[in-house]
Amino acid sequence: MPFHRRAQPAEAVSAPAAPPTHFVELRDVCKYYQMGTVRISAADHINFYIEKGEFCVIVGPSGAGKTTVLNMLGGMDTCDEGEIWLDGQLVSRYSPKELTAYRRYDVGFVFQFYNLVQNLTALENVELPLLYRGIGREKRRRMAEESLRLVGLEDRLHHRPAQMSGGQQQRTAIARAVAARPPLILADEPTGNLDTKSGGEVLSILRRLNGEGHTVILITHDMDIAAAARRIVRIQDGKIFEDSRAAS
């Protein structure tokens, strides 16, 4: 699952002191927000890396900076200082046009509140990002059907969101995120709006996708969800205060 490569300016390639050695690297990343005369640090000199094929859970209380980090990794926000690397590409130097292509081709997003289009069927929702990628009708229909089968929704292809449970809607959202087989999946509190059973099913699907080679980064405040991961990064007040890997 190679990244959608784009040429970068020469200075963007030569600026770092050392080339990246990991699939994902955040180097001294900072993000600030201005609240009147007060500057808030949402990410305070964040440093960590993720290997290809890893399942990493980022945990922390509300307001800790988890979503800020995820949004910067996904190209939905930019850092004010530092470097963000993915698969040898310096994402933090991308132009707005390059970030749009990066989000379209390289990252699959799963959100807490599904973000499905209400007047489209499950199949049409999953087809939508494939349409934006310019994939032809017959091929994108096959890809969408395959993705919905992957999450166990082959009997809900023509149901609209209002006709599905919360768990089924989230599984549709996962199918949409992975239909084009992006190398990186980012999940923002994907079980936060679900009951225990549905949340367990969603987590199981993400683990299965990870087993197929996808790199998965999931954020949560639920330690029961975090306990299922082999890698846990704890964030508080915009800083990493613990980074642990389970023994093999």
PDB file of N, CA and C in Angstrom, residues 31-123:
ATOM      1  N   LYS A  31       1.695  23.078  18.371  1.00  0.00           N
ATOM      2  CA  LYS A  31       0.507  23.700  17.797  1.00  0.00           C
ATOM      3  C   LYS A  31      -0.069  24.657  18.831  1.00  0.00           C
ATOM      4  N   TYR A  32      -0.288  25.909  18.408  1.00  0.00           N
ATOM      5  CA  TYR A  32      -0.781  26.933  19.323  1.00  0.00           C
ATOM      6  C   TYR A  32      -2.120  27.476  18.834  1.00  0.00           C
ATOM      7  N   TYR A  33      -2.959  27.848  19.793  1.00  0.00           N
ATOM      8  CA  TYR A  33      -4.212  28.534  19.499  1.00  0.00           C
ATOM      9  C   TYR A  33      -4.255  29.821  20.315  1.00  0.00           C
ATOM     10  N   GLN A  34      -4.742  30.877  19.694  1.00  0.00           N
ATOM     11  CA  GLN A  34      -4.826  32.164  20.375  1.00  0.00           C
ATOM     12  C   GLN A  34      -6.232  32.357  20.913  1.00  0.00           C
ATOM     13  N   MET A  35      -6.351  32.560  22.211  1.00  0.00           N
ATOM     14  CA  MET A  35      -7.645  32.837  22.867  1.00  0.00           C
ATOM     15  C   MET A  35      -7.554  34.244  23.454  1.00  0.00           C
ATOM     16  N   GLY A  36      -7.963  35.232  22.648  1.00  0.00           N
ATOM     17  CA  GLY A  36      -7.798  36.613  23.078  1.00  0.00           C
ATOM     18  C   GLY A  36      -6.323  36.962  23.147  1.00  0.00           C
ATOM     19  N   THR A  37      -5.862  37.326  24.337  1.00  0.00           N
ATOM     20  CA  THR A  37      -4.442  37.657  24.517  1.00  0.00           C
ATOM     21  C   THR A  37      -3.636  36.469  25.021  1.00  0.00           C
ATOM     22  N   VAL A  38      -4.304  35.322  25.198  1.00  0.00           N
ATOM     23  CA  VAL A  38      -3.636  34.140  25.755  1.00  0.00           C
ATOM     24  C   VAL A  38      -3.346  33.137  24.641  1.00  0.00           C
ATOM     25  N   ARG A  39      -2.106  32.640  24.616  1.00  0.00           N
ATOM     26  CA  ARG A  39      -1.743  31.610  23.645  1.00  0.00           C
ATOM     27  C   ARG A  39      -1.779  30.251  24.325  1.00  0.00           C
ATOM     28  N   ILE A  40      -2.618  29.355  23.782  1.00  0.00           N
ATOM     29  CA  ILE A  40      -2.781  28.014  24.345  1.00  0.00           C
ATOM     30  C   ILE A  40      -1.934  27.046  23.526  1.00  0.00           C
ATOM     31  N   SER A  41      -1.196  26.184  24.201  1.00  0.00           N
ATOM     32  CA  SER A  41      -0.381  25.178  23.533  1.00  0.00           C
ATOM     33  C   SER A  41      -1.144  23.862  23.505  1.00  0.00           C
ATOM     34  N   ALA A  42      -1.691  23.513  22.326  1.00  0.00           N
ATOM     35  CA  ALA A  42      -2.444  22.258  22.189  1.00  0.00           C
ATOM     36  C   ALA A  42      -1.523  21.073  21.969  1.00  0.00           C
ATOM     37  N   ALA A  43      -0.345  21.325  21.405  1.00  0.00           N
ATOM     38  CA  ALA A  43       0.694  20.304  21.254  1.00  0.00           C
ATOM     39  C   ALA A  43       2.009  20.970  21.626  1.00  0.00           C
ATOM     40  N   ASP A  44       2.668  20.419  22.635  1.00  0.00           N
ATOM     41  CA  ASP A  44       3.834  21.075  23.224  1.00  0.00           C
ATOM     42  C   ASP A  44       5.085  20.209  23.027  1.00  0.00           C
ATOM     43  N   HIS A  45       5.784  20.456  21.906  1.00  0.00           N
ATOM     44  CA  HIS A  45       7.026  19.740  21.595  1.00  0.00           C
ATOM     45  C   HIS A  45       6.818  18.210  21.652  1.00  0.00           C
ATOM     46  N   ILE A  46       5.878  17.757  20.802  1.00  0.00           N
ATOM     47  CA  ILE A  46       5.550  16.335  20.719  1.00  0.00           C
ATOM     48  C   ILE A  46       6.615  15.606  19.907  1.00  0.00           C
ATOM     49  N   ASN A  47       7.126  14.513  20.465  1.00  0.00           N
ATOM     50  CA  ASN A  47       8.085  13.662  19.772  1.00  0.00           C
ATOM     51  C   ASN A  47       7.655  12.200  19.939  1.00  0.00           C
ATOM     52  N   PHE A  48       7.347  11.532  18.847  1.00  0.00           N
ATOM     53  CA  PHE A  48       7.163  10.092  18.893  1.00  0.00           C
ATOM     54  C   PHE A  48       7.150   9.535  17.477  1.00  0.00           C
ATOM     55  N   TYR A  49       7.264   8.229  17.381  1.00  0.00           N
ATOM     56  CA  TYR A  49       7.288   7.585  16.071  1.00  0.00           C
ATOM     57  C   TYR A  49       6.399   6.354  16.101  1.00  0.00           C
ATOM     58  N   ILE A  50       5.988   5.921  14.908  1.00  0.00           N
ATOM     59  CA  ILE A  50       5.150   4.739  14.754  1.00  0.00           C
ATOM     60  C   ILE A  50       5.717   3.920  13.603  1.00  0.00           C
ATOM     61  N   GLU A  51       5.813   2.630  13.813  1.00  0.00           N
ATOM     62  CA  GLU A  51       6.326   1.750  12.770  1.00  0.00           C
ATOM     63  C   GLU A  51       5.199   1.347  11.818  1.00  0.00           C
ATOM     64  N   LYS A  52       5.586   0.966  10.616  1.00  0.00           N
ATOM     65  CA  LYS A  52       4.605   0.506   9.634  1.00  0.00           C
ATOM     66  C   LYS A  52       3.924  -0.757  10.143  1.00  0.00           C
ATOM     67  N   GLY A  53       2.595  -0.799  10.027  1.00  0.00           N
ATOM     68  CA  GLY A  53       1.835  -1.955  10.473  1.00  0.00           C
ATOM     69  C   GLY A  53       1.524  -1.969  11.948  1.00  0.00           C
ATOM     70  N   GLU A  54       1.847  -0.906  12.656  1.00  0.00           N
ATOM     71  CA  GLU A  54       1.596  -0.864  14.098  1.00  0.00           C
ATOM     72  C   GLU A  54       0.159  -0.434  14.386  1.00  0.00           C
ATOM     73  N   PHE A  55      -0.347  -0.864  15.539  1.00  0.00           N
ATOM     74  CA  PHE A  55      -1.644  -0.401  16.041  1.00  0.00           C
ATOM     75  C   PHE A  55      -1.344   0.405  17.291  1.00  0.00           C
ATOM     76  N   CYS A  56      -1.471   1.709  17.180  1.00  0.00           N
ATOM     77  CA  CYS A  56      -1.127   2.614  18.283  1.00  0.00           C
ATOM     78  C   CYS A  56      -2.390   3.301  18.793  1.00  0.00           C
ATOM     79  N   VAL A  57      -2.567   3.293  20.107  1.00  0.00           N
ATOM     80  CA  VAL A  57      -3.675   3.995  20.739  1.00  0.00           C
ATOM     81  C   VAL A  57      -3.124   5.192  21.503  1.00  0.00           C
ATOM     82  N   ILE A  58      -3.686   6.366  21.238  1.00  0.00           N
ATOM     83  CA  ILE A  58      -3.318   7.580  21.957  1.00  0.00           C
ATOM     84  C   ILE A  58      -4.423   7.880  22.954  1.00  0.00           C
ATOM     85  N   VAL A  59      -4.073   7.946  24.227  1.00  0.00           N
ATOM     86  CA  VAL A  59      -5.068   8.140  25.281  1.00  0.00           C
ATOM     87  C   VAL A  59      -4.778   9.422  26.044  1.00  0.00           C
ATOM     88  N   GLY A  60      -5.818   9.917  26.699  1.00  0.00           N
ATOM     89  CA  GLY A  60      -5.678  11.107  27.517  1.00  0.00           C
ATOM     90  C   GLY A  60      -7.046  11.700  27.780  1.00  0.00           C
ATOM     91  N   PRO A  61      -7.167  12.562  28.786  1.00  0.00           N
ATOM     92  CA  PRO A  61      -8.456  13.180  29.108  1.00  0.00           C
ATOM     93  C   PRO A  61      -8.890  14.171  28.040  1.00  0.00           C
ATOM     94  N   SER A  62     -10.130  14.603  28.122  1.00  0.00           N
ATOM     95  CA  SER A  62     -10.648  15.597  27.192  1.00  0.00           C
ATOM     96  C   SER A  62      -9.785  16.858  27.254  1.00  0.00           C
ATOM     97  N   GLY A  63      -9.420  17.381  26.092  1.00  0.00           N
ATOM     98  CA  GLY A  63      -8.596  18.584  26.042  1.00  0.00           C
ATOM     99  C   GLY A  63      -7.111  18.333  26.167  1.00  0.00           C
ATOM    100  N   ALA A  64      -6.708  17.062  26.176  1.00  0.00           N
ATOM    101  CA  ALA A  64      -5.291  16.740  26.368  1.00  0.00           C
ATOM    102  C   ALA A  64      -4.444  17.033  25.138  1.00  0.00           C
ATOM    103  N   GLY A  65      -5.076  17.093  23.963  1.00  0.00           N
ATOM    104  CA  GLY A  65      -4.336  17.318  22.725  1.00  0.00           C
ATOM    105  C   GLY A  65      -4.380  16.145  21.764  1.00  0.00           C
ATOM    106  N   LYS A  66      -5.163  15.111  22.103  1.00  0.00           N
ATOM    107  CA  LYS A  66      -5.219  13.907  21.269  1.00  0.00           C
ATOM    108  C   LYS A  66      -5.703  14.215  19.850  1.00  0.00           C
ATOM    109  N   THR A  67      -6.836  14.895  19.748  1.00  0.00           N
ATOM    110  CA  THR A  67      -7.416  15.185  18.447  1.00  0.00           C
ATOM    111  C   THR A  67      -6.536  16.141  17.651  1.00  0.00           C
ATOM    112  N   THR A  68      -5.889  17.067  18.340  1.00  0.00           N
ATOM    113  CA  THR A  68      -4.965  17.976  17.660  1.00  0.00           C
ATOM    114  C   THR A  68      -3.866  17.188  16.960  1.00  0.00           C
ATOM    115  N   VAL A  69      -3.283  16.227  17.665  1.00  0.00           N
ATOM    116  CA  VAL A  69      -2.223  15.399  17.082  1.00  0.00           C
ATOM    117  C   VAL A  69      -2.765  14.601  15.897  1.00  0.00           C
ATOM    118  N   LEU A  70      -3.945  14.004  16.057  1.00  0.00           N
ATOM    119  CA  LEU A  70      -4.526  13.205  14.974  1.00  0.00           C
ATOM    120  C   LEU A  70      -4.810  14.066  13.747  1.00  0.00           C
ATOM    121  N   ASN A  71      -5.346  15.271  13.970  1.00  0.00           N
ATOM    122  CA  ASN A  71      -5.658  16.155  12.849  1.00  0.00           C
ATOM    123  C   ASN A  71      -4.405  16.587  12.101  1.00  0.00           C
ATOM    124  N   MET A  72      -3.315  16.795  12.827  1.00  0.00           N
ATOM    125  CA  MET A  72      -2.060  17.150  12.150  1.00  0.00           C
ATOM    126  C   MET A  72      -1.513  15.970  11.372  1.00  0.00           C
ATOM    127  N   LEU A  73      -1.608  14.765  11.933  1.00  0.00           N
ATOM    128  CA  LEU A  73      -1.162  13.573  11.209  1.00  0.00           C
ATOM    129  C   LEU A  73      -1.978  13.364   9.937  1.00  0.00           C
ATOM    130  N   GLY A  74      -3.259  13.678  10.007  1.00  0.00           N
ATOM    131  CA  GLY A  74      -4.146  13.453   8.864  1.00  0.00           C
ATOM    132  C   GLY A  74      -4.190  14.588   7.866  1.00  0.00           C
ATOM    133  N   GLY A  75      -3.434  15.644   8.118  1.00  0.00           N
ATOM    134  CA  GLY A  75      -3.419  16.760   7.180  1.00  0.00           C
ATOM    135  C   GLY A  75      -4.638  17.646   7.249  1.00  0.00           C
ATOM    136  N   MET A  76      -5.461  17.509   8.305  1.00  0.00           N
ATOM    137  CA  MET A  76      -6.616  18.384   8.477  1.00  0.00           C
ATOM    138  C   MET A  76      -6.233  19.656   9.226  1.00  0.00           C
ATOM    139  N   ASP A  77      -5.054  19.650   9.829  1.00  0.00           N
ATOM    140  CA  ASP A  77      -4.521  20.821  10.509  1.00  0.00           C
ATOM    141  C   ASP A  77      -3.015  20.817  10.290  1.00  0.00           C
ATOM    142  N   THR A  78      -2.372  21.922  10.529  1.00  0.00           N
ATOM    143  CA  THR A  78      -0.930  22.037  10.335  1.00  0.00           C
ATOM    144  C   THR A  78      -0.259  22.374  11.654  1.00  0.00           C
ATOM    145  N   CYS A  79       1.011  21.994  11.778  1.00  0.00           N
ATOM    146  CA  CYS A  79       1.750  22.330  12.983  1.00  0.00           C
ATOM    147  C   CYS A  79       2.379  23.716  12.835  1.00  0.00           C
ATOM    148  N   ASP A  80       2.615  24.386  13.954  1.00  0.00           N
ATOM    149  CA  ASP A  80       3.256  25.700  13.942  1.00  0.00           C
ATOM    150  C   ASP A  80       4.776  25.578  14.033  1.00  0.00           C
ATOM    151  N   GLU A  81       5.240  24.498  14.625  1.00  0.00           N
ATOM    152  CA  GLU A  81       6.670  24.234  14.722  1.00  0.00           C
ATOM    153  C   GLU A  81       6.887  22.730  14.591  1.00  0.00           C
ATOM    154  N   GLY A  82       8.092  22.343  14.186  1.00  0.00           N
ATOM    155  CA  GLY A  82       8.447  20.931  14.119  1.00  0.00           C
ATOM    156  C   GLY A  82       8.188  20.311  12.757  1.00  0.00           C
ATOM    157  N   GLU A  83       8.347  19.004  12.702  1.00  0.00           N
ATOM    158  CA  GLU A  83       8.217  18.247  11.449  1.00  0.00           C
ATOM    159  C   GLU A  83       7.326  17.028  11.655  1.00  0.00           C
ATOM    160  N   ILE A  84       6.510  16.751  10.636  1.00  0.00           N
ATOM    161  CA  ILE A  84       5.683  15.547  10.606  1.00  0.00           C
ATOM    162  C   ILE A  84       6.033  14.784   9.345  1.00  0.00           C
ATOM    163  N   TRP A  85       6.519  13.559   9.523  1.00  0.00           N
ATOM    164  CA  TRP A  85       6.936  12.706   8.405  1.00  0.00           C
ATOM    165  C   TRP A  85       6.040  11.482   8.321  1.00  0.00           C
ATOM    166  N   LEU A  86       5.692  11.105   7.096  1.00  0.00           N
ATOM    167  CA  LEU A  86       4.993   9.847   6.854  1.00  0.00           C
ATOM    168  C   LEU A  86       5.611   9.154   5.661  1.00  0.00           C
ATOM    169  N   ASP A  87       6.142   7.981   5.899  1.00  0.00           N
ATOM    170  CA  ASP A  87       6.733   7.152   4.855  1.00  0.00           C
ATOM    171  C   ASP A  87       7.749   7.933   4.015  1.00  0.00           C
ATOM    172  N   GLY A  88       8.598   8.689   4.705  1.00  0.00           N
ATOM    173  CA  GLY A  88       9.651   9.435   4.030  1.00  0.00           C
ATOM    174  C   GLY A  88       9.226  10.756   3.439  1.00  0.00           C
ATOM    175  N   GLN A  89       7.948  11.120   3.570  1.00  0.00           N
ATOM    176  CA  GLN A  89       7.434  12.373   3.027  1.00  0.00           C
ATOM    177  C   GLN A  89       7.237  13.394   4.149  1.00  0.00           C
ATOM    178  N   LEU A  90       7.711  14.607   3.928  1.00  0.00           N
ATOM    179  CA  LEU A  90       7.614  15.658   4.939  1.00  0.00           C
ATOM    180  C   LEU A  90       6.256  16.350   4.804  1.00  0.00           C
ATOM    181  N   VAL A  91       5.260  15.774   5.450  1.00  0.00           N
ATOM    182  CA  VAL A  91       3.878  16.250   5.330  1.00  0.00           C
ATOM    183  C   VAL A  91       3.725  17.669   5.846  1.00  0.00           C
ATOM    184  N   SER A  92       4.498  18.033   6.873  1.00  0.00           N
ATOM    185  CA  SER A  92       4.373  19.370   7.466  1.00  0.00           C
ATOM    186  C   SER A  92       4.834  20.478   6.525  1.00  0.00           C
ATOM    187  N   ARG A  93       5.439  20.132   5.389  1.00  0.00           N
ATOM    188  CA  ARG A  93       5.820  21.136   4.398  1.00  0.00           C
ATOM    189  C   ARG A  93       4.900  21.132   3.177  1.00  0.00           C
ATOM    190  N   TYR A  94       3.875  20.318   3.198  1.00  0.00           N
ATOM    191  CA  TYR A  94       2.983  20.256   2.050  1.00  0.00           C
ATOM    192  C   TYR A  94       2.217  21.569   1.870  1.00  0.00           C
ATOM    193  N   SER A  95       1.946  21.901   0.630  1.00  0.00           N
ATOM    194  CA  SER A  95       1.075  23.024   0.294  1.00  0.00           C
ATOM    195  C   SER A  95      -0.379  22.602   0.528  1.00  0.00           C
ATOM    196  N   PRO A  96      -1.319  23.560   0.575  1.00  0.00           N
ATOM    197  CA  PRO A  96      -2.727  23.178   0.714  1.00  0.00           C
ATOM    198  C   PRO A  96      -3.189  22.184  -0.355  1.00  0.00           C
ATOM    199  N   LYS A  97      -2.732  22.341  -1.585  1.00  0.00           N
ATOM    200  CA  LYS A  97      -3.114  21.421  -2.652  1.00  0.00           C
ATOM    201  C   LYS A  97      -2.559  20.025  -2.387  1.00  0.00           C
ATOM    202  N   GLU A  98      -1.312  19.958  -1.927  1.00  0.00           N
ATOM    203  CA  GLU A  98      -0.709  18.663  -1.618  1.00  0.00           C
ATOM    204  C   GLU A  98      -1.400  18.002  -0.439  1.00  0.00           C
ATOM    205  N   LEU A  99      -1.815  18.796   0.556  1.00  0.00           N
ATOM    206  CA  LEU A  99      -2.525  18.228   1.701  1.00  0.00           C
ATOM    207  C   LEU A  99      -3.868  17.635   1.272  1.00  0.00           C
ATOM    208  N   THR A 100      -4.534  18.281   0.333  1.00  0.00           N
ATOM    209  CA  THR A 100      -5.798  17.748  -0.173  1.00  0.00           C
ATOM    210  C   THR A 100      -5.573  16.381  -0.811  1.00  0.00           C
ATOM    211  N   ALA A 101      -4.528  16.261  -1.627  1.00  0.00           N
ATOM    212  CA  ALA A 101      -4.213  14.977  -2.258  1.00  0.00           C
ATOM    213  C   ALA A 101      -3.816  13.943  -1.213  1.00  0.00           C
ATOM    214  N   TYR A 102      -3.082  14.366  -0.211  1.00  0.00           N
ATOM    215  CA  TYR A 102      -2.659  13.474   0.876  1.00  0.00           C
ATOM    216  C   TYR A 102      -3.873  12.895   1.607  1.00  0.00           C
ATOM    217  N   ARG A 103      -4.830  13.752   1.954  1.00  0.00           N
ATOM    218  CA  ARG A 103      -6.040  13.273   2.639  1.00  0.00           C
ATOM    219  C   ARG A 103      -6.845  12.343   1.741  1.00  0.00           C
ATOM    220  N   ARG A 104      -6.838  12.607   0.453  1.00  0.00           N
ATOM    221  CA  ARG A 104      -7.651  11.827  -0.481  1.00  0.00           C
ATOM    222  C   ARG A 104      -7.062  10.444  -0.743  1.00  0.00           C
ATOM    223  N   TYR A 105      -5.746  10.353  -0.824  1.00  0.00           N
ATOM    224  CA  TYR A 105      -5.110   9.116  -1.261  1.00  0.00           C
ATOM    225  C   TYR A 105      -4.434   8.309  -0.155  1.00  0.00           C
ATOM    226  N   ASP A 106      -3.950   8.980   0.879  1.00  0.00           N
ATOM    227  CA  ASP A 106      -3.048   8.310   1.818  1.00  0.00           C
ATOM    228  C   ASP A 106      -3.638   7.996   3.185  1.00  0.00           C
ATOM    229  N   VAL A 107      -4.773   8.598   3.516  1.00  0.00           N
ATOM    230  CA  VAL A 107      -5.309   8.473   4.868  1.00  0.00           C
ATOM    231  C   VAL A 107      -6.781   8.100   4.829  1.00  0.00           C
ATOM    232  N   GLY A 108      -7.174   7.171   5.712  1.00  0.00           N
ATOM    233  CA  GLY A 108      -8.583   6.849   5.909  1.00  0.00           C
ATOM    234  C   GLY A 108      -9.010   7.329   7.283  1.00  0.00           C
ATOM    235  N   PHE A 109     -10.069   8.131   7.358  1.00  0.00           N
ATOM    236  CA  PHE A 109     -10.531   8.705   8.618  1.00  0.00           C
ATOM    237  C   PHE A 109     -11.788   7.983   9.116  1.00  0.00           C
ATOM    238  N   VAL A 110     -11.820   7.724  10.412  1.00  0.00           N
ATOM    239  CA  VAL A 110     -13.013   7.195  11.071  1.00  0.00           C
ATOM    240  C   VAL A 110     -13.327   8.147  12.223  1.00  0.00           C
ATOM    241  N   PHE A 111     -14.533   8.717  12.212  1.00  0.00           N
ATOM    242  CA  PHE A 111     -14.903   9.729  13.201  1.00  0.00           C
ATOM    243  C   PHE A 111     -15.887   9.171  14.223  1.00  0.00           C
ATOM    244  N   GLN A 112     -15.976   9.843  15.359  1.00  0.00           N
ATOM    245  CA  GLN A 112     -16.883   9.403  16.421  1.00  0.00           C
ATOM    246  C   GLN A 112     -18.344   9.459  15.976  1.00  0.00           C
ATOM    247  N   PHE A 113     -18.702  10.483  15.207  1.00  0.00           N
ATOM    248  CA  PHE A 113     -20.104  10.680  14.844  1.00  0.00           C
ATOM    249  C   PHE A 113     -20.387  10.305  13.384  1.00  0.00           C
ATOM    250  N   TYR A 114     -19.576   9.396  12.835  1.00  0.00           N
ATOM    251  CA  TYR A 114     -19.802   8.722  11.555  1.00  0.00           C
ATOM    252  C   TYR A 114     -19.618   9.622  10.325  1.00  0.00           C
ATOM    253  N   ASN A 115     -20.235  10.826  10.349  1.00  0.00           N
ATOM    254  CA  ASN A 115     -20.125  11.760   9.213  1.00  0.00           C
ATOM    255  C   ASN A 115     -20.598  11.145   7.906  1.00  0.00           C
ATOM    256  N   LEU A 116     -21.682  10.384   7.967  1.00  0.00           N
ATOM    257  CA  LEU A 116     -22.269   9.821   6.753  1.00  0.00           C
ATOM    258  C   LEU A 116     -23.235  10.825   6.125  1.00  0.00           C
ATOM    259  N   VAL A 117     -23.402  10.748   4.810  1.00  0.00           N
ATOM    260  CA  VAL A 117     -24.372  11.587   4.109  1.00  0.00           C
ATOM    261  C   VAL A 117     -25.736  10.926   4.257  1.00  0.00           C
ATOM    262  N   GLN A 118     -26.672  11.628   4.878  1.00  0.00           N
ATOM    263  CA  GLN A 118     -27.927  11.014   5.304  1.00  0.00           C
ATOM    264  C   GLN A 118     -28.830  10.567   4.163  1.00  0.00           C
ATOM    265  N   ASN A 119     -28.759  11.228   3.028  1.00  0.00           N
ATOM    266  CA  ASN A 119     -29.656  10.843   1.926  1.00  0.00           C
ATOM    267  C   ASN A 119     -29.018   9.864   0.950  1.00  0.00           C
ATOM    268  N   LEU A 120     -27.842   9.323   1.324  1.00  0.00           N
ATOM    269  CA  LEU A 120     -27.193   8.300   0.504  1.00  0.00           C
ATOM    270  C   LEU A 120     -27.263   6.952   1.207  1.00  0.00           C
ATOM    271  N   THR A 121     -27.276   5.877   0.442  1.00  0.00           N
ATOM    272  CA  THR A 121     -27.246   4.533   1.018  1.00  0.00           C
ATOM    273  C   THR A 121     -25.837   4.230   1.538  1.00  0.00           C
ATOM    274  N   ALA A 122     -25.721   3.123   2.255  1.00  0.00           N
ATOM    275  CA  ALA A 122     -24.404   2.711   2.744  1.00  0.00           C
ATOM    276  C   ALA A 122     -23.442   2.549   1.567  1.00  0.00           C
ATOM    277  N   LEU A 123     -23.911   1.911   0.499  1.00  0.00           N
ATOM    278  CA  LEU A 123     -23.070   1.696  -0.676  1.00  0.00           C
ATOM    279  C   LEU A 123     -22.636   3.023  -1.291  1.00  0.00           C
TER     280      LEU A 123
END
